[in-house]
Short mmCIF file of C-alpha atoms in Angstrom, two decimals:
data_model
loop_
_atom_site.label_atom_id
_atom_site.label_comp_id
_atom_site.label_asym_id
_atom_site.label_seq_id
_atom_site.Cartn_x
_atom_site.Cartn_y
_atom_site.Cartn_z
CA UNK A 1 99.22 -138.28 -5.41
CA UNK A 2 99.99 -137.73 -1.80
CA UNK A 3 97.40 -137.28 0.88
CA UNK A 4 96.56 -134.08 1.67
CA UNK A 5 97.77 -132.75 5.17
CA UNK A 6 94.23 -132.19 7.25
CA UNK A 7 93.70 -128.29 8.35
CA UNK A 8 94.69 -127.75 12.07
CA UNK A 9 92.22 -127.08 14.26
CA UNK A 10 91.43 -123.52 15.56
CA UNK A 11 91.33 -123.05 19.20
CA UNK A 12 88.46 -120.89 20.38
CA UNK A 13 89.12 -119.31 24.04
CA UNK A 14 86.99 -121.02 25.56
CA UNK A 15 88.64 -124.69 24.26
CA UNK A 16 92.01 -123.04 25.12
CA UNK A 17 90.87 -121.92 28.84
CA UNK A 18 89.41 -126.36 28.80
CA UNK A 19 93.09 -127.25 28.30
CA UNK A 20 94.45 -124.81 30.91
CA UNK A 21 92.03 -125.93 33.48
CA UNK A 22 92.30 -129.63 32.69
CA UNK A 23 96.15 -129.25 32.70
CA UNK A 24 96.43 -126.91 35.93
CA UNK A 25 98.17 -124.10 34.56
CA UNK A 26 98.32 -121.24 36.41
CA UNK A 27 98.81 -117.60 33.99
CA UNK A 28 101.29 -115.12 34.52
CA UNK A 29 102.29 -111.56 32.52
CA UNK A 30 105.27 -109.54 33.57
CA UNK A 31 105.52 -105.85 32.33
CA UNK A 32 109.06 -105.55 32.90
CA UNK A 33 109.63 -101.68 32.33
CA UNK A 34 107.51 -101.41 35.82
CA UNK A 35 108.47 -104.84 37.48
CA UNK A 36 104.50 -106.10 37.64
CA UNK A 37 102.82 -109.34 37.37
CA UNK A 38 99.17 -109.76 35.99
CA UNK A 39 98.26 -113.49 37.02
CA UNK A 40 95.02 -115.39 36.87
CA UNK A 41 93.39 -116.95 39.60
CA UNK A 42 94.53 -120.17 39.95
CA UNK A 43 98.16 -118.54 40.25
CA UNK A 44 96.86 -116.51 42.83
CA UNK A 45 95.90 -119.87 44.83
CA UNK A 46 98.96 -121.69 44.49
CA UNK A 47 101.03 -118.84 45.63
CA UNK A 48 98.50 -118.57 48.67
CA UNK A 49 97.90 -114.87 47.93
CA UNK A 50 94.44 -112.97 48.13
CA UNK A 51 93.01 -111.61 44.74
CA UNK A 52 94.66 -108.19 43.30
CA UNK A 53 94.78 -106.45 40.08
CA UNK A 54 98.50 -106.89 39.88
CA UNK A 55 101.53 -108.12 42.42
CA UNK A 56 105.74 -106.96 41.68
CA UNK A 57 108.36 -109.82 41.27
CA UNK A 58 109.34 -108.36 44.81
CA UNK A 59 106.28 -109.21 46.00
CA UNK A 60 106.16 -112.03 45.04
CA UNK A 61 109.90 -112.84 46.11
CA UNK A 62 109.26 -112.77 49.95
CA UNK A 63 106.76 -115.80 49.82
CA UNK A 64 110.20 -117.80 47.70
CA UNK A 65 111.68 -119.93 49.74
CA UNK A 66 115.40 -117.88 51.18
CA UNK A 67 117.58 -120.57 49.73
CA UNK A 68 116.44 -120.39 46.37
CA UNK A 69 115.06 -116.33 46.08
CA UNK A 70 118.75 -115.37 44.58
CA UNK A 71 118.64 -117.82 42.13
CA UNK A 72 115.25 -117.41 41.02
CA UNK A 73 115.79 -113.18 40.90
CA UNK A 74 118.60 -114.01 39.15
CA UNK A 75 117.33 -116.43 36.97
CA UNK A 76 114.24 -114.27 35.83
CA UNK A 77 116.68 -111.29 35.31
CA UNK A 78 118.26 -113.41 33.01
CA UNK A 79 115.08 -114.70 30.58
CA UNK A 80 115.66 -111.34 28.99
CA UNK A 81 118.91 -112.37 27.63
CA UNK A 82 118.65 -115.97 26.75
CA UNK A 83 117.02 -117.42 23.88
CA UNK A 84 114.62 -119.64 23.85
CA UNK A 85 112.61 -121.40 26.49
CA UNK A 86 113.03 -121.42 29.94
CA UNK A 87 112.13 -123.41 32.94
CA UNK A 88 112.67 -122.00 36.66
CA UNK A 89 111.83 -124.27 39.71
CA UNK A 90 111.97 -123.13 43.27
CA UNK A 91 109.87 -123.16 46.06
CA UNK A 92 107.55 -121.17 48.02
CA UNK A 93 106.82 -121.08 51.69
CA UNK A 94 102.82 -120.98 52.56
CA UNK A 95 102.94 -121.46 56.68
CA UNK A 96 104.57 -124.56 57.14
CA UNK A 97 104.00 -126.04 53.87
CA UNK A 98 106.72 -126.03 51.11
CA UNK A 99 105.61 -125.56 47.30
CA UNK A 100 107.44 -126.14 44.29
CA UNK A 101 106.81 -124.22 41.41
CA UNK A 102 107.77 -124.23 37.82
CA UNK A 103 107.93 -120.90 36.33
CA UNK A 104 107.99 -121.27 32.55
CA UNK A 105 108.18 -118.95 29.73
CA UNK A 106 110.44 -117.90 26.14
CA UNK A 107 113.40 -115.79 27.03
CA UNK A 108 114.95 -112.78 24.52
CA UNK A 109 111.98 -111.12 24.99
CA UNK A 110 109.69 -113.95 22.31
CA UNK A 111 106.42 -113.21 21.74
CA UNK A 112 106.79 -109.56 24.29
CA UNK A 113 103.86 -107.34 23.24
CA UNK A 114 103.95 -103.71 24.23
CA UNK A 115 106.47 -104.64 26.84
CA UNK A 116 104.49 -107.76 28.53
CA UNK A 117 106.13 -110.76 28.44
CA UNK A 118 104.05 -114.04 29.16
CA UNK A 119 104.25 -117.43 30.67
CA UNK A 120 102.97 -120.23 32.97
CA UNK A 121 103.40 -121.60 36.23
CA UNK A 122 103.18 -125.11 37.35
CA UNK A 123 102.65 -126.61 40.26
CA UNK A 124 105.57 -129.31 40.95
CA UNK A 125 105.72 -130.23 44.00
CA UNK A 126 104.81 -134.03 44.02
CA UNK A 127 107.31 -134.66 40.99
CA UNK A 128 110.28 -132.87 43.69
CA UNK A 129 108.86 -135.10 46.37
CA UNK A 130 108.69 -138.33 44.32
CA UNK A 131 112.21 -137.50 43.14
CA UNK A 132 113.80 -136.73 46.34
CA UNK A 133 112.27 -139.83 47.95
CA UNK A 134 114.15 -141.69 44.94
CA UNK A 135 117.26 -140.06 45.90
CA UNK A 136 116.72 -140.49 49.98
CA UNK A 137 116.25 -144.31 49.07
CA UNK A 138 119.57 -144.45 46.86
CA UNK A 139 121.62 -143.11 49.02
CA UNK A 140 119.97 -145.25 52.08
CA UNK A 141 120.30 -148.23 49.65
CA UNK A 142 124.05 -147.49 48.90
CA UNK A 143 124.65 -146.77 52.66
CA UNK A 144 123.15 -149.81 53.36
CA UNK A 145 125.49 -152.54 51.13
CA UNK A 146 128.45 -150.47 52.06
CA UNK A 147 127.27 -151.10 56.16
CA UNK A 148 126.71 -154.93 55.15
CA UNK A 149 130.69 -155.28 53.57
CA UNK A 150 131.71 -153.83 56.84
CA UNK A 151 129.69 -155.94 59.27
CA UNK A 152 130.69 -159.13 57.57
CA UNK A 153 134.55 -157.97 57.55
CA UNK A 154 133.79 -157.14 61.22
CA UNK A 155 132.19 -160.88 62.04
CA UNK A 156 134.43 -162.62 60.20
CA UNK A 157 137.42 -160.85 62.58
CA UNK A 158 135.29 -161.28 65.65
CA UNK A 159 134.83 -165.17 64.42
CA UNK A 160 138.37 -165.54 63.08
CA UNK A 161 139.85 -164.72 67.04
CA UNK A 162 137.94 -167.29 68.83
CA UNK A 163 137.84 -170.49 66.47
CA UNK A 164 139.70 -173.11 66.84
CA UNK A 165 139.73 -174.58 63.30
CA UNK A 166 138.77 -173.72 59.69
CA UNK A 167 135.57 -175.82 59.63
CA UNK A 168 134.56 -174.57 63.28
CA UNK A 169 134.88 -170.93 61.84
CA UNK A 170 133.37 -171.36 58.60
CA UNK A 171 130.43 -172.76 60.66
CA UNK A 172 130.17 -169.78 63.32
CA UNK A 173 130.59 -167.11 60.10
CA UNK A 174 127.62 -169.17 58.41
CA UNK A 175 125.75 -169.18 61.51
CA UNK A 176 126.30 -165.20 62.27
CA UNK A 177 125.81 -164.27 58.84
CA UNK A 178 122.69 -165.92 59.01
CA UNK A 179 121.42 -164.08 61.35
CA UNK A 180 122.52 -160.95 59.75
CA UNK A 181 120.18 -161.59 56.73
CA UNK A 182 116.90 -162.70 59.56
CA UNK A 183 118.04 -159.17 61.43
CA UNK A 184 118.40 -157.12 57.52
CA UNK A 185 114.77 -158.58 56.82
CA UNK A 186 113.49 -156.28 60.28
CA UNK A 187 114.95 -153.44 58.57
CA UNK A 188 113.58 -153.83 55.47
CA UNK A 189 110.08 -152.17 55.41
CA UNK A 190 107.56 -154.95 54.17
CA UNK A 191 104.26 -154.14 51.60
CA UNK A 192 101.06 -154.07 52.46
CA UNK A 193 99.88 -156.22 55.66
CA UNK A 194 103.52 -158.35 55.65
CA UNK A 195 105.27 -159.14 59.00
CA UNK A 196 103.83 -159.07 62.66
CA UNK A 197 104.41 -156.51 65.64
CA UNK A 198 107.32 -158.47 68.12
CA UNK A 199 108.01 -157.39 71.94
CA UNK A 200 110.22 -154.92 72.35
CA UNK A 201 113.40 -157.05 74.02
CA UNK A 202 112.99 -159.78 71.21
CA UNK A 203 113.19 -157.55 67.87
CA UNK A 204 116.55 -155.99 69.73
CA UNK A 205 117.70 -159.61 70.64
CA UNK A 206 117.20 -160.18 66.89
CA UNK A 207 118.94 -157.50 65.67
CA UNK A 208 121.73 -158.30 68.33
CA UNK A 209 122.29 -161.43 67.60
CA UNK A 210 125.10 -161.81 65.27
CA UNK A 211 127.27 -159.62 67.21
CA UNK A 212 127.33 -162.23 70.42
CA UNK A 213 129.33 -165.11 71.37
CA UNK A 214 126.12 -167.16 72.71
CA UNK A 215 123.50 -165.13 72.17
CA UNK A 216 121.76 -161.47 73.27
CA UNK A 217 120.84 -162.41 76.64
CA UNK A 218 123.96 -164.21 78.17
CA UNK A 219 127.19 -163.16 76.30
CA UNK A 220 128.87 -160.18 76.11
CA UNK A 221 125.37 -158.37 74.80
CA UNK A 222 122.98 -158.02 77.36
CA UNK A 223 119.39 -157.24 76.72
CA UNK A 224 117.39 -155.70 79.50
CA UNK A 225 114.06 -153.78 78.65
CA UNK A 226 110.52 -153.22 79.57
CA UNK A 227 107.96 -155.76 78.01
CA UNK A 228 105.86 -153.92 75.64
CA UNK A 229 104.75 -154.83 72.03
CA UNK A 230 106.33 -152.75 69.05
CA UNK A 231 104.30 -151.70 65.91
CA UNK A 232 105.35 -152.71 61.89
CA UNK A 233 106.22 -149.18 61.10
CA UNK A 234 107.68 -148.86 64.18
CA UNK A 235 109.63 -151.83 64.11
CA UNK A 236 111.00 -150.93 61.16
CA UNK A 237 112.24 -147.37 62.04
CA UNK A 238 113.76 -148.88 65.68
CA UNK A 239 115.09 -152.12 63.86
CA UNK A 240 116.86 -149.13 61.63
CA UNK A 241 118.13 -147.27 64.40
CA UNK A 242 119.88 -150.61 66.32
CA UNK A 243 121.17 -151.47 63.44
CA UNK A 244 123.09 -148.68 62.38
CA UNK A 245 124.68 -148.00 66.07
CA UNK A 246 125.38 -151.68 65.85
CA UNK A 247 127.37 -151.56 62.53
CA UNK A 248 129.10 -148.41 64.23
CA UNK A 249 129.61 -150.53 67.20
CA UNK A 250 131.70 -153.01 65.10
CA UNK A 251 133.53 -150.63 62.96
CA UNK A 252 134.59 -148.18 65.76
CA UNK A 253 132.88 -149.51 69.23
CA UNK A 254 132.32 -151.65 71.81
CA UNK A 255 131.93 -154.72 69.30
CA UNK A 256 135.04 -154.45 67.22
CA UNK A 257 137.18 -156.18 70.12
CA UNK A 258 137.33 -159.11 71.88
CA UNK A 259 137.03 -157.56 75.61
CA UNK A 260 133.61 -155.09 74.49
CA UNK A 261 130.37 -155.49 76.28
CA UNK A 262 127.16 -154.05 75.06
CA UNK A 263 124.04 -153.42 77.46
CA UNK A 264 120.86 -152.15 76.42
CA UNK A 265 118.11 -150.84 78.47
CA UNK A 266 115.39 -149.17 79.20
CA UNK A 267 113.49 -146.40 81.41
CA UNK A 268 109.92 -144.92 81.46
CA UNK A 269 109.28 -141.53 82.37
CA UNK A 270 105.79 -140.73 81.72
CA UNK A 271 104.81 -141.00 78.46
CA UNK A 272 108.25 -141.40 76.73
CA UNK A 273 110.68 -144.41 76.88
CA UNK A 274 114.11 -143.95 76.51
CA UNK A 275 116.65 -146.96 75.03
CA UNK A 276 120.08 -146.69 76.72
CA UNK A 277 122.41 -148.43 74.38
CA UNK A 278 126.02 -148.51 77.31
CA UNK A 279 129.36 -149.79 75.46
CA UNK A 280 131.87 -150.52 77.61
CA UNK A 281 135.43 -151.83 77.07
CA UNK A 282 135.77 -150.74 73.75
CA UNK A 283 138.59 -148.55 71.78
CA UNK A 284 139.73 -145.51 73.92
CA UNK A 285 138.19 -142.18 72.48
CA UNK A 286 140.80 -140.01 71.03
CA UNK A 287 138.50 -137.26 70.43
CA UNK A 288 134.67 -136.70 69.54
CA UNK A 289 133.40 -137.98 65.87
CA UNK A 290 131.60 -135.38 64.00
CA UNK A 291 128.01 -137.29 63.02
CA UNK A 292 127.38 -136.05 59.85
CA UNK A 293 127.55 -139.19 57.68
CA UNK A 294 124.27 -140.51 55.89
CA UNK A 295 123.72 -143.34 58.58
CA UNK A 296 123.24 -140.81 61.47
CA UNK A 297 121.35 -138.33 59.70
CA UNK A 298 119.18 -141.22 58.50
CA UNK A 299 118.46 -142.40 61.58
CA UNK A 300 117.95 -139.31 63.93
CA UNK A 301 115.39 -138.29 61.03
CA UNK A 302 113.37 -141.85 61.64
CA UNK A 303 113.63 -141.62 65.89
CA UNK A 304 112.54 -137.70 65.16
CA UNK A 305 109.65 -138.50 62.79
CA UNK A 306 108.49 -141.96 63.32
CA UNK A 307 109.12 -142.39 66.82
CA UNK A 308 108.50 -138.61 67.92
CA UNK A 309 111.50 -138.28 70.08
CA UNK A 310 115.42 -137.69 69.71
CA UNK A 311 118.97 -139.38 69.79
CA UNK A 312 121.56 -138.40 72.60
CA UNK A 313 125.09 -139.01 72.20
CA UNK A 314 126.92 -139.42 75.39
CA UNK A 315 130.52 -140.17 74.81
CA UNK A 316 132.30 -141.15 78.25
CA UNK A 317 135.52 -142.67 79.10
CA UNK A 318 133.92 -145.73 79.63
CA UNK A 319 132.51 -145.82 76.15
CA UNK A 320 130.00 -144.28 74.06
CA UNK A 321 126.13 -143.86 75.70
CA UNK A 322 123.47 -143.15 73.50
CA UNK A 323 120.05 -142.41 74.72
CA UNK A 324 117.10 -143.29 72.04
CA UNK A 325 114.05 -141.16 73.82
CA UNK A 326 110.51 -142.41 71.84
CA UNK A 327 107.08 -141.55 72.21
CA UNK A 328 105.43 -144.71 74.47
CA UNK A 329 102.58 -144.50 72.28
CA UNK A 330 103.96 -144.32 69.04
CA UNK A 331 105.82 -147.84 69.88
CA UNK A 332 102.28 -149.96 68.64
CA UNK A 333 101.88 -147.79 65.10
#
C-alpha cells in the first residue's frame, strides 16, 4: 500500500511576511485601468523614494536608468499580453549609484483581482556586477592571448633580422620570450599578500625588456624616470598600461622596425606625474587610428580609476607621444 503523501503546510501571514523578509523581496500591485503602484516598504527603499500611499509607472520611470526606460515601459506594457511569467531587469539611478532591479510577476493578466495585478521586485545588482566583471575579465583574457600571438610574431621578426645563424636566433627568441613571460607575470594581478612594490624605472625596464637589442637602458629603449617606489595594485594597473602601448608599439610603432627608438620619461608637476612614452623612427602615419579596441579602453579605464589620472595621445610626425598623467600619491597603493 503506498505511503500516503503528507498534507502541505499552511502558510499563516505572518510565516509568509518571515520568508519575504528573509528573502528580500520587495511588494508591488499595479492597478492598470489607472496606471498606479501600491508597494511595500522595502520597495520604497530600494527605489530610494520617501513613503506614499501609491506612486504611477511614470513615476516611477524617471528614477529608470534612460538607456533601459523604453524597454522596461515597453516590456511592462507587454505582461498584459504574454502568458506566463515574466522577469524584467533594468536599472535605476539613486545619485550616483546604479541599481539593478528585477521586476517579476505572471503576465495575461494571472491571478488579476478587481483589476490589480501583483508581483515582486528584487534587488540584483551584485549578480549584474559579478557577471559583468566575468565578462570584463573574458574579454581582457581573450585580448590578452591574442596580444601574446602578436608579440611573439613581432620578436621573432625583430630576432629573425639581426641573427646570424639558426642556433644564435633560436637562443635570442628563447631569451626574449623569456622575458616576456617574467614581464606577463607584472601584469598579472597576484592573491592576497603575493609580489613586492619595485621602483618605478625597474618595473618599466622589466616590462621593456624583450623589445631591446641589449637591454632597457642602453639599446634602442631608453629608460629615464624619477626614482620613486610603485605600489602592488599599482604596479599592476601601470605594468598593464606599458604593456599594451608596447604590444601596439610592435604591431604598428616604433618597435616593429629595425631603425625605431623608444624613450620613456618622466615629469613632476605638483602632485601628478606624467609618463612620456616618445617613439621615434617608426612607420610614417598615414592618418589617425580610431582607439576604440578593447586594449585602449581597458587601459584608459585602469590609468582613470586606479591611477586617478588620464591617457594623452599625441600623434606627431616624428612618431606617436603618449602622455600617462597619474596621481603621485596613488603610485605606493
Amino acid at each position: 500500500m503506498p505511503a500516503e503523501k503528507p498534507e502541505a503546510p499552511i502558510w499563516h501571514e505572518k510565516q509568509l511576511r518571515l520568508a519575504v523578509e528573509a528573502a528580500c523581496v520587495a511588494l508591488w500591485s499595479w492597478r492598470v485601468d489607472v496606471d498606479r503602484f501600491a508597494m511595500d516598504e522595502r520597495a520604497f527603499e530600494l527605489w530610494g523614494l520617501p513613503w506614499a500611499d501609491h506612486v504611477t509607472f511614470e513615476e516611477l520611470a524617471t528614477h529608470i536608468h534612460p538607456a533601459d526606460r523604453d524597454r522596461v515601459r515597453a516590456g511592462f506594457s507587454a505582461t498584459r499580453s504574454v502568458t506566463g511569467s515574466y522577469e524584467i531587469d533594468f536599472r535605476i539611478c539613486l545619485g550616483d549609484e546604479v541599481r539593478w532591479i528585477s521586476a517579476r510577476g505572471q503576465g495575461a493578466d494571472v491571478g488579476i483581482v478587481h483589476g490589480v495585478m501583483f508581483g515582486i521586485f528584487l534587488d540584483v545588482t551584485g549578480r549584474k556586477q559579478a557577471e559583468e566583471g566575468s565578462e570584463l575579465l573574458a574579454g581582457e583574457m581573450s585580448h590578452r592571448v591574442k596580444n601574446l600571438l602578436a608579440i611573439a610574431a613581432g620578436l621573432t621578426q625583430l630576432t629573425g633580422r639581426s641573427a646570424v645563424s639558426v642556433e644564435a636566433m633560436t637562443g635570442e627568441l628563447t631569451t626574449r620570450l623569456t622575458s616576456l613571460g617574467r614581464a606577463h607575470d607584472l601584469v598579472r594581478p597576484l592573491p592576497g599578500e603575493q609580489g613586492k612594490a619595485a621602483l618605478l624605472g625597474d618595473l618599466i625596464s622589466v616590462l621593456l625588456a624583450p623589445y631591446d637589442d641589449t637591454a632597457a637602458f642602453s639599446g634602442r629603449i631608453r629608460v629615464a624616470v624619477a626614482r620613486m617606489g610603485v605600489g602592488e595594485r599599482t604596479a599592476t594597473a601601470l605594468a598593464m598600461v606599458i604593456h599594451e602601448l608596447a604590444t601596439n608599439s610592435v604591431k604598428y610603432g616604433a618597435l616593429s622596425c629595425a631603425a625605431g627608438l623608444l624613450d620613456v620619461s618622466s615629469k613632476i608637476d605638483g602632485d601628478d606625474i606624467s609618463l612620456i612614452w616618445s617613439e621615434t623612427g617608426g612607420p610614417p602615419i598615414s592618418e589617425l587610428p580610431v582607439l576604440q579596441g578593447f586594449g585602449s579602453r581597458l587601459i584608459a579605464r585602469s590609468v582613470s580609476g586606479q591611477l586617478g589620472g588620464e591617457l594623452v595621445y599625441d600623434w606627431q610626425e616624428s612618431g606617436l607621444v603618449v602622455t600617462v598623467r597619474m596621481r603621485q600619491k596613488r603610485l605606493a597603493d
